[in-house]
PDB file of C-alpha atoms and ligand atoms in Angstrom:
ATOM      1  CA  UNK A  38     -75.541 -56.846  48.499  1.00 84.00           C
ATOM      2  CA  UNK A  39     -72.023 -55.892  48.695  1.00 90.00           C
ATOM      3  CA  UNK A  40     -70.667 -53.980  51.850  1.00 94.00           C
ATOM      4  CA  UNK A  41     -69.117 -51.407  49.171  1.00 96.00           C
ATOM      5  CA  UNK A  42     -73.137 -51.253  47.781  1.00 96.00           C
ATOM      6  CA  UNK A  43     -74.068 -50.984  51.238  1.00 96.00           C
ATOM      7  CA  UNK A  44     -71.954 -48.101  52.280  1.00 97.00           C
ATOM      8  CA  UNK A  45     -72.617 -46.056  49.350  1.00 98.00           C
ATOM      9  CA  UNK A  46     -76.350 -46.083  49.923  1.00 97.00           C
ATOM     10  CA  UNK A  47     -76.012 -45.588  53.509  1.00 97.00           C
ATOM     11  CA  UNK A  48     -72.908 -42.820  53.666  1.00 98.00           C
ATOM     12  CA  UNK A  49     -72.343 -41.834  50.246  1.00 98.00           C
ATOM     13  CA  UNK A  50     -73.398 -38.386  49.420  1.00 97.00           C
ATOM     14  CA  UNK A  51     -74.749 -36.908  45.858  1.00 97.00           C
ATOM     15  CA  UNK A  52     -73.286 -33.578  44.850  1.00 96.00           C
ATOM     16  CA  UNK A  53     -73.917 -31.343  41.703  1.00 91.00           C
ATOM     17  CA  UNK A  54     -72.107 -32.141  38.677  1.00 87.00           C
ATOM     18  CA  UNK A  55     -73.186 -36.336  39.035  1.00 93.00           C
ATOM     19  CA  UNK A  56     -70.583 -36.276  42.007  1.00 96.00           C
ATOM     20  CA  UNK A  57     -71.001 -39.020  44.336  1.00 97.00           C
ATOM     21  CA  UNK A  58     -68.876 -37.993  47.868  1.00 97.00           C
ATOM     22  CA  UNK A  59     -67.549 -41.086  49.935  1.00 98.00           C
ATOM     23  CA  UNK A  60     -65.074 -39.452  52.435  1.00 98.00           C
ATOM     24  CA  UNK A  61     -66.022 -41.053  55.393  1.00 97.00           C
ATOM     25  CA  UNK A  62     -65.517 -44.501  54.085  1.00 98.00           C
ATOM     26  CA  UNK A  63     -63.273 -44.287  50.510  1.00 97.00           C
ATOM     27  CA  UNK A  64     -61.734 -40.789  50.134  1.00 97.00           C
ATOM     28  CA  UNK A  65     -60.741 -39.270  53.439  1.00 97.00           C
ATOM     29  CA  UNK A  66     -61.051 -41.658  56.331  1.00 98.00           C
ATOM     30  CA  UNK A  67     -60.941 -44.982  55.267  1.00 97.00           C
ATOM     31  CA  UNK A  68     -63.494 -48.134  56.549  1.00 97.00           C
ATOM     32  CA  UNK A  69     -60.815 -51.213  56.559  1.00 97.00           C
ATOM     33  CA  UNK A  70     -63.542 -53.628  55.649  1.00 96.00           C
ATOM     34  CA  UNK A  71     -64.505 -51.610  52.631  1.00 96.00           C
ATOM     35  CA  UNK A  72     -61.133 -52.045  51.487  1.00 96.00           C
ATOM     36  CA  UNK A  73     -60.603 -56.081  52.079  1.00 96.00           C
ATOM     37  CA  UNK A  74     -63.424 -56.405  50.529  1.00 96.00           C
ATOM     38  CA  UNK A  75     -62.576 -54.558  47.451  1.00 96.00           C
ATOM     39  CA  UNK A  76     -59.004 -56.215  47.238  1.00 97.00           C
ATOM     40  CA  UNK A  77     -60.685 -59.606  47.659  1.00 97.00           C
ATOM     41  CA  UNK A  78     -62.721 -58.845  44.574  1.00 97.00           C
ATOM     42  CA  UNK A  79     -59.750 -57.155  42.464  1.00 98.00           C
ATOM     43  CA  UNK A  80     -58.045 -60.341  43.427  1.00 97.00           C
ATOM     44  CA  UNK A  81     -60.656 -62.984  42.772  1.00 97.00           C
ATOM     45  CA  UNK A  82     -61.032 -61.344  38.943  1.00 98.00           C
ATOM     46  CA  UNK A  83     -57.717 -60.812  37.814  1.00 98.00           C
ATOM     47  CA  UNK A  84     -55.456 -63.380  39.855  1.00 94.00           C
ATOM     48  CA  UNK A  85     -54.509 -65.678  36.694  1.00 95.00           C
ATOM     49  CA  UNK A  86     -52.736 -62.321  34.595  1.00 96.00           C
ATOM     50  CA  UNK A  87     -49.304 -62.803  36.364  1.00 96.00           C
ATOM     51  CA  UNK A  88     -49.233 -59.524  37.695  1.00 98.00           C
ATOM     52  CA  UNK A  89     -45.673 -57.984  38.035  1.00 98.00           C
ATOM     53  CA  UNK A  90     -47.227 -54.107  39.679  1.00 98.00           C
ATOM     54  CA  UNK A  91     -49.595 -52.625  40.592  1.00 98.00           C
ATOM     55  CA  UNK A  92     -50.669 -48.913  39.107  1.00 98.00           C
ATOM     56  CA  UNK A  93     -52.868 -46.232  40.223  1.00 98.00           C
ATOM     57  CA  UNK A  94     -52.707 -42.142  40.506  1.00 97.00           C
ATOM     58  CA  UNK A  95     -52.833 -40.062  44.195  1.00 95.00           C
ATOM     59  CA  UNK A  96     -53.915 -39.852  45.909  1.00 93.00           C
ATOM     60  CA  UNK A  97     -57.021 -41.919  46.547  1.00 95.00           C
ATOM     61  CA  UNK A  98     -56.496 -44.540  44.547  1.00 97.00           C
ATOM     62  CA  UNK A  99     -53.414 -45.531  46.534  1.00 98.00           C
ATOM     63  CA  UNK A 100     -55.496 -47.388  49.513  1.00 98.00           C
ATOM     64  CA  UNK A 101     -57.361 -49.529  47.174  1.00 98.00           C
ATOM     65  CA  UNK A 102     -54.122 -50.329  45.196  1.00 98.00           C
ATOM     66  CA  UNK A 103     -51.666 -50.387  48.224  1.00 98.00           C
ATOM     67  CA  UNK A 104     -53.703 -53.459  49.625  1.00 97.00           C
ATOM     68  CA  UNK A 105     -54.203 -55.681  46.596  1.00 98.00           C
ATOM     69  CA  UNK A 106     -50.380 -55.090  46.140  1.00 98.00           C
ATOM     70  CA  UNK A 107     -49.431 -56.398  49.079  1.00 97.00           C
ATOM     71  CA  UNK A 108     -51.913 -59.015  49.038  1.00 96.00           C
ATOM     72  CA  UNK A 109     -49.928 -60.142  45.557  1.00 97.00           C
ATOM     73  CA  UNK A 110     -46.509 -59.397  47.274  1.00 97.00           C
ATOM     74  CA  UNK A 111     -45.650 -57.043  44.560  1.00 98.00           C
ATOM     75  CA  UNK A 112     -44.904 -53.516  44.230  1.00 98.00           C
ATOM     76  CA  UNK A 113     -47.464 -50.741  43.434  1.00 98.00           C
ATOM     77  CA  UNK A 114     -46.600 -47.818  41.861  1.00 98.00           C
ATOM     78  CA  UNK A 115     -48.569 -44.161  42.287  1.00 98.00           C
ATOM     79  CA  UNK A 116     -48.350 -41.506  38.876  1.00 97.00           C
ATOM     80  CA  UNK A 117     -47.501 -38.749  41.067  1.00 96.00           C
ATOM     81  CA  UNK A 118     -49.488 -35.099  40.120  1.00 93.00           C
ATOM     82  CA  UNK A 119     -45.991 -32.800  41.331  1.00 89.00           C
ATOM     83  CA  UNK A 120     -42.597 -33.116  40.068  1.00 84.00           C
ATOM     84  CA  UNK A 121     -39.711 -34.902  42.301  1.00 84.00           C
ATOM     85  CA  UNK A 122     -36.698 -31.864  42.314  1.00 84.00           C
ATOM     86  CA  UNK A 123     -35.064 -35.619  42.321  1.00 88.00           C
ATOM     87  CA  UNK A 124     -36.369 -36.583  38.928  1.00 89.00           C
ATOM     88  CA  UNK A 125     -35.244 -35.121  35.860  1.00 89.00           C
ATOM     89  CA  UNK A 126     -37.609 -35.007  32.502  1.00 88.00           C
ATOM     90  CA  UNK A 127     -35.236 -37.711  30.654  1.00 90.00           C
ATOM     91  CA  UNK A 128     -35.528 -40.178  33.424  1.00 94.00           C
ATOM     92  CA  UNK A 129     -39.796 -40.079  33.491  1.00 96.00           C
ATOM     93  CA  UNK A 130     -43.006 -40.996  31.740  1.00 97.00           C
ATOM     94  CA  UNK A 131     -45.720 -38.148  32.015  1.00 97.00           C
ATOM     95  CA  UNK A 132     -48.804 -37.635  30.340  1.00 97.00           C
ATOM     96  CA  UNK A 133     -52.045 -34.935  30.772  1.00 96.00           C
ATOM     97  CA  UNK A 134     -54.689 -35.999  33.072  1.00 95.00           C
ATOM     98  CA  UNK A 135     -57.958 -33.951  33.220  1.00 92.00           C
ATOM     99  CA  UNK A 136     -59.688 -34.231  36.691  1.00 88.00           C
ATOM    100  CA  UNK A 137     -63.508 -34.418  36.032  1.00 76.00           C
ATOM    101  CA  UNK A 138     -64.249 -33.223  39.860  1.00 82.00           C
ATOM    102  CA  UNK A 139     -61.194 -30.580  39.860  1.00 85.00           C
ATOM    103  CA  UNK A 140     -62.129 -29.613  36.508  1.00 88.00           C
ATOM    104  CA  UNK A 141     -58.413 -28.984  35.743  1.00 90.00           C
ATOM    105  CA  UNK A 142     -55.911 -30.764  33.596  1.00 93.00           C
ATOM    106  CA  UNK A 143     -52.533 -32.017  35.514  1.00 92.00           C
ATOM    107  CA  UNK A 144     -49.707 -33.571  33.781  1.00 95.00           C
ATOM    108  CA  UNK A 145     -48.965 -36.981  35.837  1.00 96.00           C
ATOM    109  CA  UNK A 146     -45.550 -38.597  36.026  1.00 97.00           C
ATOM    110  CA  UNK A 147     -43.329 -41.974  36.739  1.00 97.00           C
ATOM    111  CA  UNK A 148     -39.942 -42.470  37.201  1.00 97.00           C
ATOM    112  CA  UNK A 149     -38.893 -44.682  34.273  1.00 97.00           C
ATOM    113  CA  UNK A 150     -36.805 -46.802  36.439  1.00 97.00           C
ATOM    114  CA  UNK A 151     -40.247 -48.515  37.639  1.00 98.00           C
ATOM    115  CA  UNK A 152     -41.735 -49.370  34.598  1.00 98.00           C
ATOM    116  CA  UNK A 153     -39.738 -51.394  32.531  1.00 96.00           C
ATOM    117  CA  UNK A 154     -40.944 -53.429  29.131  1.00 98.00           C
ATOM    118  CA  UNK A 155     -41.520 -56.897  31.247  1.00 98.00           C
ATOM    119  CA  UNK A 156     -43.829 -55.336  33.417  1.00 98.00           C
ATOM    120  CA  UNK A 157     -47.418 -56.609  33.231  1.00 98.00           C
ATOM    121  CA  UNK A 158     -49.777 -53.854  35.305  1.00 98.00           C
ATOM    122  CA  UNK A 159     -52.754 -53.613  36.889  1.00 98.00           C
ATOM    123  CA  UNK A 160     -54.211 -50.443  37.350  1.00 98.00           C
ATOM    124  CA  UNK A 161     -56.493 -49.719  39.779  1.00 98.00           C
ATOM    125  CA  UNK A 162     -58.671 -46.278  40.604  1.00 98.00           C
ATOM    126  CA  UNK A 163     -61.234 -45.439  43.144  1.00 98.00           C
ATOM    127  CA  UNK A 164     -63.695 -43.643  40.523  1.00 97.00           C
ATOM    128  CA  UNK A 165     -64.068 -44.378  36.945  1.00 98.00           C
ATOM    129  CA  UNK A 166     -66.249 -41.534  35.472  1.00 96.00           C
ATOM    130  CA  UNK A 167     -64.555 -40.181  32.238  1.00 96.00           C
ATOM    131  CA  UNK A 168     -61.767 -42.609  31.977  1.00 97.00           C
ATOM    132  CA  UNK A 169     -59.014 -39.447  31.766  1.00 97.00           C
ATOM    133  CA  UNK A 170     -57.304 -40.996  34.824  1.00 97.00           C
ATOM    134  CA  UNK A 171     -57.202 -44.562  33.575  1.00 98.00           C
ATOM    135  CA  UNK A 172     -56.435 -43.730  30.042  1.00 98.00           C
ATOM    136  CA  UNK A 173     -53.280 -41.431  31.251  1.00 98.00           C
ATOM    137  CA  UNK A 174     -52.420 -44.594  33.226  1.00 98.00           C
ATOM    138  CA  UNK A 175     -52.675 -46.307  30.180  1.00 98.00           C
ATOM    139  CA  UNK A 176     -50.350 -44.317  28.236  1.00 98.00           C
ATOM    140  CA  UNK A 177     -47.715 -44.093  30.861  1.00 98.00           C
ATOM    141  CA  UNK A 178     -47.653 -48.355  30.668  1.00 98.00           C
ATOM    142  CA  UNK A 179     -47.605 -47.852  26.975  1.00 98.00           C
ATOM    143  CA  UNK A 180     -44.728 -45.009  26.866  1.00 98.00           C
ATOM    144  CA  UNK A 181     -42.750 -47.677  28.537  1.00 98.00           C
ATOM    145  CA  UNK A 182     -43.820 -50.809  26.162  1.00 98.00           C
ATOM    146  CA  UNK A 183     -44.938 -52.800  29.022  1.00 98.00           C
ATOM    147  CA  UNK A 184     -48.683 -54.494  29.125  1.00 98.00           C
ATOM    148  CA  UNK A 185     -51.651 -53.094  31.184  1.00 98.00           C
ATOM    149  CA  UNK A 186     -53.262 -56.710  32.136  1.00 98.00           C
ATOM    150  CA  UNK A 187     -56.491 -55.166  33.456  1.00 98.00           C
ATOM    151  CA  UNK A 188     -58.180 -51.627  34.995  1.00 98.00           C
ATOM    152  CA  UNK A 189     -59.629 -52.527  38.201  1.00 98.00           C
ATOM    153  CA  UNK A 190     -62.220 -49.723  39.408  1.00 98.00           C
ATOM    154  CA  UNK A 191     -63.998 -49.337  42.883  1.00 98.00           C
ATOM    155  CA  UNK A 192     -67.015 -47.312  42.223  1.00 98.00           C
ATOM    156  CA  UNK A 193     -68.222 -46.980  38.478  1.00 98.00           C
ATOM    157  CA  UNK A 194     -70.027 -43.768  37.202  1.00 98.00           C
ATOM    158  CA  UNK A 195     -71.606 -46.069  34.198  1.00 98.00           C
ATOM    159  CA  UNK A 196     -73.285 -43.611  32.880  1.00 97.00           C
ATOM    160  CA  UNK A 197     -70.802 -41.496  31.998  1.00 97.00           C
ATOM    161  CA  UNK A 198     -68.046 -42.743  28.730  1.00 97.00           C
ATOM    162  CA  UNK A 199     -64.766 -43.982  31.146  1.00 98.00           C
ATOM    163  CA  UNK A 200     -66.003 -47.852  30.359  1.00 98.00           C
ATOM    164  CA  UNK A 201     -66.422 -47.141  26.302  1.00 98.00           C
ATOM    165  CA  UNK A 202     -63.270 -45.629  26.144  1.00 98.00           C
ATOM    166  CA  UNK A 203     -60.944 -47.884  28.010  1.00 98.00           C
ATOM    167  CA  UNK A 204     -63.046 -51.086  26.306  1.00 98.00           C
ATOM    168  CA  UNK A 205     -62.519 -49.860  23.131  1.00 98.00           C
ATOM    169  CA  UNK A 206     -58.525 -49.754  24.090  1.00 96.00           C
ATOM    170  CA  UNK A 207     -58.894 -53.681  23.933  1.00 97.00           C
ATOM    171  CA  UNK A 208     -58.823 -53.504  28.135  1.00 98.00           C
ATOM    172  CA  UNK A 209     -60.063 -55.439  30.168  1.00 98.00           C
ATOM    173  CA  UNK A 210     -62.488 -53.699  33.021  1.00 98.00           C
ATOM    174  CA  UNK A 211     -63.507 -54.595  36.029  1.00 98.00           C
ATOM    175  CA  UNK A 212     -65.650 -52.594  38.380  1.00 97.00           C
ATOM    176  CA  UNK A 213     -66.746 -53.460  42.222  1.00 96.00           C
ATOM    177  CA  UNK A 214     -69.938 -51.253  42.111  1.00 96.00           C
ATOM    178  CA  UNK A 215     -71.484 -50.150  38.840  1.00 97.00           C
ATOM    179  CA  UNK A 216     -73.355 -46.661  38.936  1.00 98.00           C
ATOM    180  CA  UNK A 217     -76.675 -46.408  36.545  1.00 97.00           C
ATOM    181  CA  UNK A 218     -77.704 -42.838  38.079  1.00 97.00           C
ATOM    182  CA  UNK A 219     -77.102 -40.110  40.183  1.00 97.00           C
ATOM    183  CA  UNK A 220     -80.294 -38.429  39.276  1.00 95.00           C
ATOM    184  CA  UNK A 221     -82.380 -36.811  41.501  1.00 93.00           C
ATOM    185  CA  UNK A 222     -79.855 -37.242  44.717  1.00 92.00           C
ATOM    186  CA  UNK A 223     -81.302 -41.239  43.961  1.00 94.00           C
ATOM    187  CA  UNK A 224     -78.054 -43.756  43.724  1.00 96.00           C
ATOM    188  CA  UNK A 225     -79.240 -46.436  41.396  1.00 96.00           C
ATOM    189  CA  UNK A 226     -76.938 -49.507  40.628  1.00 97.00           C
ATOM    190  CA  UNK A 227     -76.810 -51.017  36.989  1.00 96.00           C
ATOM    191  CA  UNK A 228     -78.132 -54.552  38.563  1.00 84.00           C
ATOM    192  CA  UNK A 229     -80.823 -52.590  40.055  1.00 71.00           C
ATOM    193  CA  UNK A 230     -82.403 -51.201  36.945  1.00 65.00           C
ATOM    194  CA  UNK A 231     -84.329 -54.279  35.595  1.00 55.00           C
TER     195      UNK A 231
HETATM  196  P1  5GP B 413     -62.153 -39.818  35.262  1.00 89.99           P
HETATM  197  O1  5GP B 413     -60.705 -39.548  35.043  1.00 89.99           O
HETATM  198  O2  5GP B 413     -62.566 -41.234  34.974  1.00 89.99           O
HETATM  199  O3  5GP B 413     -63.039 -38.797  34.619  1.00 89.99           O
HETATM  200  O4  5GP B 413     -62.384 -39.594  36.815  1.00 89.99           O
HETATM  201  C1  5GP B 413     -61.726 -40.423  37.724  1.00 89.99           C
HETATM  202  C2  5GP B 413     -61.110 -39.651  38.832  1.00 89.99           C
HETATM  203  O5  5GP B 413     -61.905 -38.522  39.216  1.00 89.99           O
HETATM  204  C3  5GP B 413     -60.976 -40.539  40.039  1.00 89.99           C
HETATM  205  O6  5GP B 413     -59.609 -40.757  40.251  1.00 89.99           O
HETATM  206  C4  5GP B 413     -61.626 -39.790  41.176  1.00 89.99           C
HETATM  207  O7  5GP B 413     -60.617 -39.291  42.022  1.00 89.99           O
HETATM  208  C5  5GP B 413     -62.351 -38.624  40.561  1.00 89.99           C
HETATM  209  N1  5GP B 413     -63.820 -38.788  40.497  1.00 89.99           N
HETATM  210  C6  5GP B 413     -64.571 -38.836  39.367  1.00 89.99           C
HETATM  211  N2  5GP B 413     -65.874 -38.900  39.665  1.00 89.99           N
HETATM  212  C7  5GP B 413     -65.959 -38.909  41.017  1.00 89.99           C
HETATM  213  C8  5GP B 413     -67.053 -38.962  41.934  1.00 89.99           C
HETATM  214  O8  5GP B 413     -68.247 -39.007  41.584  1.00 89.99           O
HETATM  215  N3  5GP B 413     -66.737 -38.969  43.257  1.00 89.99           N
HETATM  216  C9  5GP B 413     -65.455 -38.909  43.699  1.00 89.99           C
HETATM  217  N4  5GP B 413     -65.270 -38.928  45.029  1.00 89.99           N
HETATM  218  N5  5GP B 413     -64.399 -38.848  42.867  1.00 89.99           N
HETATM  219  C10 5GP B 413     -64.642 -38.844  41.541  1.00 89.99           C
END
């Protein structure tokens, strides 16, 4: 079993709402080895796709994305949820995110000056569950005709629609730790159901 698997089951918390709560080793502080480990595996999967940046939204998918970035020796780049005084609305991409655990609808933006038409991106997200996050990372690649090579996800709800949607954009997914249920406080992994 995978240390991620591991530390869910040990430290990860169910909340209402299908809300799985990983603070003390994904959200708030942050367990080192959780995170090589997760890069490894981002790395392992997608390391033929020529990968000019890496993507993701704050704020926590900036660990996971921050380290296979660096790993690649390229930049990553973070949708930011407030607006730069810096930044005016000609020189961005922004698009409407719905949070499914805020239960409120932000509209995201990059700076078009770093995401250009040759860029091929990987995005990468701590927690697929809807797919509102990835697919508004989506758009923002697609608002600036460059190529999403893959969505790389650390902890899968699977039984809520994020997969469908983003597989049905002709995306490739990849997910560390797959979710069947949150049902009863009982974490159940898709491998685990048979
Ligand atoms: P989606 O946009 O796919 O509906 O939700 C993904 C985002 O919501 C992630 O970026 C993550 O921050 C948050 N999220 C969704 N479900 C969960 C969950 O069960 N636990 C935690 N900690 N975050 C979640």
């Amino acid at each position: 079993m995978s240390y991620l698997k591991e530390k869910i089951l040990k430290d990860g918390v169910v909340l209402d709402g299908n809300v799985l709560k990983v603070d003390s080793f994904l959200n708030h502080q942050i367990d080192p080895v959780v995170l090589k480990e997760i890069s490894n595996e981002f790395i392992e999967y997608f390391k033929d796709k020529e990968i000019t940046k890496v993507m993701t939204i704050e704020a926590s998918g900036i660990a996971p994305a921050i380290l296979v970035a660096s790993h690649l020796n390229i930049p990553m780049l973070f949708a930011k949820k407030t607006e730069p005084s810096t930044l005016s609305n000609e020189d961005q991409f922004s698009t409407n995110v719905h949070s499914y655990t805020k239960n409120k609808t932000s509209r995201v933006l990059v700076s078009k000056q770093y995401l250009t038409p040759d860029d091929k991106v990987l995005i990468i997200d701590d927690f697929l569950a809807n797919g509102e996050a990835a697919l508004g990372l989506i758009d923002l690649v697609e608002q600036a005709k460059a190529e999403v090579v893959g969505v790389g996800i650390c902890v899968e709800k699977s039984f809520q629609p994020g997969r469908a949607k983003i597989e049905d954009k002709g995306v490739d997914i990849f997910s560390i730790c797959r979710i069947a249920s949150l049902e009863n406080n009982k974490i159940t992994f898709v491998e685990d159901e048979h």
